[in-house]
């Protein structure tokens, strides 16, 4: 019974953790792109994003990580023989990467606050796809365990990465075209008025 409780809260924990991680880097994108706005909008937006990022990180994302890890420890102490299983070792490797990503996000947050972050909006969009790959691998390992079909998994990951890269490029193209259209419209209005 204790095992099922730990597992239920383990799942709740990582849902919260990932929601926080995905939204956090989305806020970083808006924060970095606020630099393109004129004053005073730039300062107002950057201050607002800084507050939102700090609260999201401290109140949602880090507690989500702590609940996930605490419940995982509960699961392992209830059934310690799971520790010998190969799938868990690989899963732990990806969890370690995920924890590294979590703390890297806190570094980026501090750099953004200090106006020292050199990542562009597009680079941050690409970074925001990294946890998708970790989520895929970790959940597939947790569900299939030692029976995970590696060939299908590799294709799923490869397909996901390609899909994400194409969507980022298409979105960047659309934003460029929208900006050009807007500049042309502004030019036309200015010409009509003069
Ligand atoms: C802190 C490191 C972690 C450890 C030591 C750990 C360990 C475990 C263990 C022992 C189970 C029970 C397996 C079973 O009885 O079926 C489990 C279940 C599960 N874990 Fe983790 N886990 C960790 C992190 C994560 C993370 C970060 C995610 C999500 C990205 C995750 C997703 C899952 C899922 C979906 C299950 C349920 C699998 C099922 O019932 O079929 N785990 N985990």
GROMACS .gro file of C-alpha atoms and ligand atoms in nm:
model
  237
    1UNK     CA    1   0.000   0.000   0.000
    2UNK     CA    2   0.282   0.244   0.095
    3UNK     CA    3   0.446   0.170  -0.243
    4UNK     CA    4   0.132   0.282  -0.431
    5UNK     CA    5   0.112   0.605  -0.226
    6UNK     CA    6   0.477   0.681  -0.297
    7UNK     CA    7   0.426   0.607  -0.666
    8UNK     CA    8   0.114   0.830  -0.689
    9UNK     CA    9   0.296   1.127  -0.531
   10UNK     CA   10   0.609   1.051  -0.734
   11UNK     CA   11   0.397   1.099  -1.050
   12UNK     CA   12   0.228   1.415  -0.909
   13UNK     CA   13   0.573   1.550  -0.818
   14UNK     CA   14   0.722   1.513  -1.165
   15UNK     CA   15   0.411   1.656  -1.336
   16UNK     CA   16   0.455   1.970  -1.120
   17UNK     CA   17   0.833   1.972  -1.177
   18UNK     CA   18   0.801   1.955  -1.556
   19UNK     CA   19   0.518   2.211  -1.567
   20UNK     CA   20   0.755   2.446  -1.381
   21UNK     CA   21   1.058   2.371  -1.603
   22UNK     CA   22   0.865   2.422  -1.928
   23UNK     CA   23   0.701   2.746  -1.815
   24UNK     CA   24   1.024   2.880  -1.663
   25UNK     CA   25   1.220   2.872  -1.989
   26UNK     CA   26   0.917   3.012  -2.176
   27UNK     CA   27   0.939   3.310  -1.937
   28UNK     CA   28   1.314   3.334  -2.012
   29UNK     CA   29   1.225   3.364  -2.385
   30UNK     CA   30   0.984   3.655  -2.319
   31UNK     CA   31   1.238   3.807  -2.078
   32UNK     CA   32   1.522   3.794  -2.337
   33UNK     CA   33   1.293   3.926  -2.616
   34UNK     CA   34   1.179   4.218  -2.395
   35UNK     CA   35   1.518   4.374  -2.488
   36UNK     CA   36   1.372   4.449  -2.832
   37UNK     CA   37   1.097   4.667  -2.681
   38UNK     CA   38   1.134   5.044  -2.646
   39UNK     CA   39   1.157   5.208  -2.302
   40UNK     CA   40   0.972   5.220  -2.062
   41UNK     CA   41   0.803   4.892  -2.174
   42UNK     CA   42   1.143   4.713  -2.168
   43UNK     CA   43   1.216   4.782  -1.799
   44UNK     CA   44   0.857   4.717  -1.688
   45UNK     CA   45   0.843   4.383  -1.873
   46UNK     CA   46   1.187   4.269  -1.754
   47UNK     CA   47   1.105   4.347  -1.390
   48UNK     CA   48   0.774   4.163  -1.419
   49UNK     CA   49   0.932   3.853  -1.578
   50UNK     CA   50   1.204   3.852  -1.312
   51UNK     CA   51   0.940   3.836  -1.034
   52UNK     CA   52   0.741   3.566  -1.218
   53UNK     CA   53   1.052   3.352  -1.281
   54UNK     CA   54   1.169   3.371  -0.920
   55UNK     CA   55   0.826   3.273  -0.782
   56UNK     CA   56   0.779   2.994  -1.035
   57UNK     CA   57   1.124   2.850  -0.958
   58UNK     CA   58   1.094   2.872  -0.578
   59UNK     CA   59   0.725   2.789  -0.530
   60UNK     CA   60   0.651   2.534  -0.807
   61UNK     CA   61   0.958   2.397  -0.986
   62UNK     CA   62   1.199   2.323  -0.698
   63UNK     CA   63   0.926   2.182  -0.467
   64UNK     CA   64   0.814   1.960  -0.763
   65UNK     CA   65   1.169   1.826  -0.791
   66UNK     CA   66   1.197   1.770  -0.414
   67UNK     CA   67   0.863   1.580  -0.399
   68UNK     CA   68   0.968   1.362  -0.697
   69UNK     CA   69   1.303   1.274  -0.539
   70UNK     CA   70   1.158   1.225  -0.187
   71UNK     CA   71   0.887   0.990  -0.321
   72UNK     CA   72   1.149   0.803  -0.528
   73UNK     CA   73   1.349   0.748  -0.208
   74UNK     CA   74   1.025   0.622  -0.047
   75UNK     CA   75   0.971   0.380  -0.338
   76UNK     CA   76   1.328   0.249  -0.317
   77UNK     CA   77   1.322   0.205   0.060
   78UNK     CA   78   0.993   0.009   0.034
   79UNK     CA   79   1.129  -0.217  -0.241
   80UNK     CA   80   1.512  -0.195  -0.232
   81UNK     CA   81   1.557  -0.483  -0.481
   82UNK     CA   82   1.451  -0.237  -0.760
   83UNK     CA   83   1.794  -0.076  -0.707
   84UNK     CA   84   1.956  -0.373  -0.881
   85UNK     CA   85   1.759  -0.323  -1.205
   86UNK     CA   86   1.936  -0.197  -1.519
   87UNK     CA   87   1.647   0.027  -1.634
   88UNK     CA   88   1.667   0.220  -1.305
   89UNK     CA   89   2.040   0.285  -1.351
   90UNK     CA   90   1.980   0.436  -1.696
   91UNK     CA   91   1.681   0.629  -1.561
   92UNK     CA   92   1.898   0.772  -1.282
   93UNK     CA   93   2.149   0.892  -1.541
   94UNK     CA   94   1.877   1.092  -1.716
   95UNK     CA   95   1.737   1.215  -1.383
   96UNK     CA   96   2.088   1.344  -1.299
   97UNK     CA   97   2.091   1.529  -1.635
   98UNK     CA   98   1.748   1.672  -1.552
   99UNK     CA   99   1.863   1.794  -1.210
  100UNK     CA  100   2.165   1.954  -1.385
  101UNK     CA  101   1.924   2.127  -1.626
  102UNK     CA  102   1.715   2.246  -1.329
  103UNK     CA  103   2.016   2.414  -1.168
  104UNK     CA  104   2.138   2.549  -1.500
  105UNK     CA  105   1.797   2.723  -1.532
  106UNK     CA  106   1.853   2.889  -1.194
  107UNK     CA  107   2.191   3.020  -1.325
  108UNK     CA  108   2.024   3.155  -1.638
  109UNK     CA  109   1.756   3.318  -1.421
  110UNK     CA  110   2.024   3.502  -1.222
  111UNK     CA  111   2.205   3.606  -1.541
  112UNK     CA  112   1.881   3.741  -1.691
  113UNK     CA  113   1.815   3.936  -1.371
  114UNK     CA  114   2.167   4.085  -1.388
  115UNK     CA  115   2.126   4.161  -1.762
  116UNK     CA  116   2.418   3.930  -1.839
  117UNK     CA  117   2.237   3.657  -2.032
  118UNK     CA  118   2.361   3.629  -2.392
  119UNK     CA  119   2.110   3.363  -2.505
  120UNK     CA  120   1.878   3.477  -2.786
  121UNK     CA  121   1.504   3.400  -2.785
  122UNK     CA  122   1.557   3.132  -3.051
  123UNK     CA  123   1.841   2.963  -2.857
  124UNK     CA  124   1.620   2.959  -2.546
  125UNK     CA  125   1.339   2.803  -2.753
  126UNK     CA  126   1.577   2.522  -2.848
  127UNK     CA  127   1.691   2.484  -2.485
  128UNK     CA  128   1.327   2.452  -2.378
  129UNK     CA  129   1.301   2.131  -2.584
  130UNK     CA  130   1.579   1.953  -2.389
  131UNK     CA  131   1.350   1.841  -2.101
  132UNK     CA  132   1.104   1.697  -2.358
  133UNK     CA  133   1.368   1.440  -2.459
  134UNK     CA  134   1.451   1.365  -2.092
  135UNK     CA  135   1.080   1.327  -2.011
  136UNK     CA  136   1.034   1.085  -2.301
  137UNK     CA  137   1.329   0.864  -2.204
  138UNK     CA  138   1.257   0.865  -1.828
  139UNK     CA  139   0.885   0.783  -1.865
  140UNK     CA  140   0.948   0.513  -2.129
  141UNK     CA  141   1.211   0.353  -1.900
  142UNK     CA  142   0.979   0.373  -1.596
  143UNK     CA  143   0.691   0.210  -1.787
  144UNK     CA  144   0.869  -0.053  -2.004
  145UNK     CA  145   1.160  -0.110  -1.762
  146UNK     CA  146   1.405  -0.374  -1.893
  147UNK     CA  147   1.168  -0.455  -2.183
  148UNK     CA  148   1.203  -0.113  -2.346
  149UNK     CA  149   1.232  -0.168  -2.725
  150UNK     CA  150   1.551   0.035  -2.794
  151UNK     CA  151   1.509   0.057  -3.175
  152UNK     CA  152   1.158   0.209  -3.155
  153UNK     CA  153   1.271   0.437  -2.868
  154UNK     CA  154   1.566   0.569  -3.072
  155UNK     CA  155   1.330   0.642  -3.366
  156UNK     CA  156   1.079   0.816  -3.137
  157UNK     CA  157   1.354   1.038  -2.989
  158UNK     CA  158   1.507   1.109  -3.332
  159UNK     CA  159   1.161   1.197  -3.476
  160UNK     CA  160   1.082   1.422  -3.179
  161UNK     CA  161   1.413   1.611  -3.209
  162UNK     CA  162   1.364   1.664  -3.586
  163UNK     CA  163   1.002   1.778  -3.533
  164UNK     CA  164   1.110   2.024  -3.263
  165UNK     CA  165   1.397   2.166  -3.473
  166UNK     CA  166   1.168   2.211  -3.778
  167UNK     CA  167   0.893   2.379  -3.569
  168UNK     CA  168   1.147   2.623  -3.417
  169UNK     CA  169   1.277   2.716  -3.766
  170UNK     CA  170   0.924   2.755  -3.910
  171UNK     CA  171   0.818   2.968  -3.614
  172UNK     CA  172   1.126   3.192  -3.651
  173UNK     CA  173   1.044   3.234  -4.023
  174UNK     CA  174   0.683   3.327  -3.944
  175UNK     CA  175   0.794   3.584  -3.684
  176UNK     CA  176   1.036   3.737  -3.935
  177UNK     CA  177   0.764   3.760  -4.201
  178UNK     CA  178   0.514   3.913  -3.952
  179UNK     CA  179   0.774   4.172  -3.850
  180UNK     CA  180   0.850   4.262  -4.213
  181UNK     CA  181   0.476   4.293  -4.287
  182UNK     CA  182   0.428   4.521  -3.985
  183UNK     CA  183   0.725   4.742  -4.082
  184UNK     CA  184   0.585   4.772  -4.436
  185UNK     CA  185   0.238   4.865  -4.301
  186UNK     CA  186   0.386   5.131  -4.069
  187UNK     CA  187   0.586   5.272  -4.363
  188UNK     CA  188   0.272   5.284  -4.579
  189UNK     CA  189   0.069   5.467  -4.310
  190UNK     CA  190   0.354   5.717  -4.257
  191UNK     CA  191   0.369   5.782  -4.634
  192UNK     CA  192  -0.009   5.836  -4.654
  193UNK     CA  193   0.004   6.084  -4.366
  194UNK     CA  194   0.289   6.292  -4.509
  195LIG     C1  195   1.494   1.082  -0.840
  195LIG     C2  196   1.512   0.983  -0.921
  195LIG     C3  197   1.407   0.879  -0.947
  195LIG     C4  198   1.404   0.752  -0.897
  195LIG     C5  199   1.506   0.689  -0.802
  195LIG     C6  200   1.285   0.689  -0.945
  195LIG     C7  201   1.243   0.560  -0.915
  195LIG     C8  202   1.122   0.505  -0.945
  195LIG     C9  203   1.073   0.379  -0.902
  195LIG    C10  204   1.150   0.281  -0.812
  195LIG    C11  205   0.949   0.360  -0.956
  195LIG    C12  206   0.856   0.239  -0.934
  195LIG    C13  207   0.862   0.146  -1.050
  195LIG    C14  208   0.747   0.048  -1.047
  195LIG     O1  209   0.721  -0.008  -0.944
  195LIG     O2  210   0.684   0.032  -1.149
  195LIG    C15  211   0.919   0.476  -1.035
  195LIG    C16  212   0.803   0.494  -1.104
  195LIG    C17  213   0.783   0.592  -1.197
  195LIG     N1  214   0.867   0.698  -1.222
  195LIG    FE1  215   1.042   0.740  -1.123
  195LIG     N2  216   1.218   0.777  -1.029
  195LIG    C18  217   1.289   0.895  -1.031
  195LIG    C19  218   1.254   1.008  -1.104
  195LIG    C20  219   1.152   1.012  -1.197
  195LIG    C21  220   1.126   1.121  -1.287
  195LIG    C22  221   1.208   1.251  -1.293
  195LIG    C23  222   1.019   1.086  -1.365
  195LIG    C24  223   0.953   1.161  -1.475
  195LIG    C25  224   1.014   1.232  -1.565
  195LIG    C26  225   0.976   0.955  -1.324
  195LIG    C27  226   0.869   0.885  -1.378
  195LIG    C28  227   0.815   0.771  -1.325
  195LIG    C29  228   0.690   0.709  -1.370
  195LIG    C30  229   0.599   0.755  -1.485
  195LIG    C31  230   0.669   0.597  -1.287
  195LIG    C32  231   0.551   0.499  -1.292
  195LIG    C33  232   0.585   0.376  -1.375
  195LIG    C34  233   0.478   0.271  -1.370
  195LIG     O3  234   0.408   0.257  -1.271
  195LIG     O4  235   0.463   0.201  -1.469
  195LIG     N3  236   1.058   0.912  -1.222
  195LIG     N4  237   1.026   0.563  -1.028
   0.00000   0.00000   0.00000
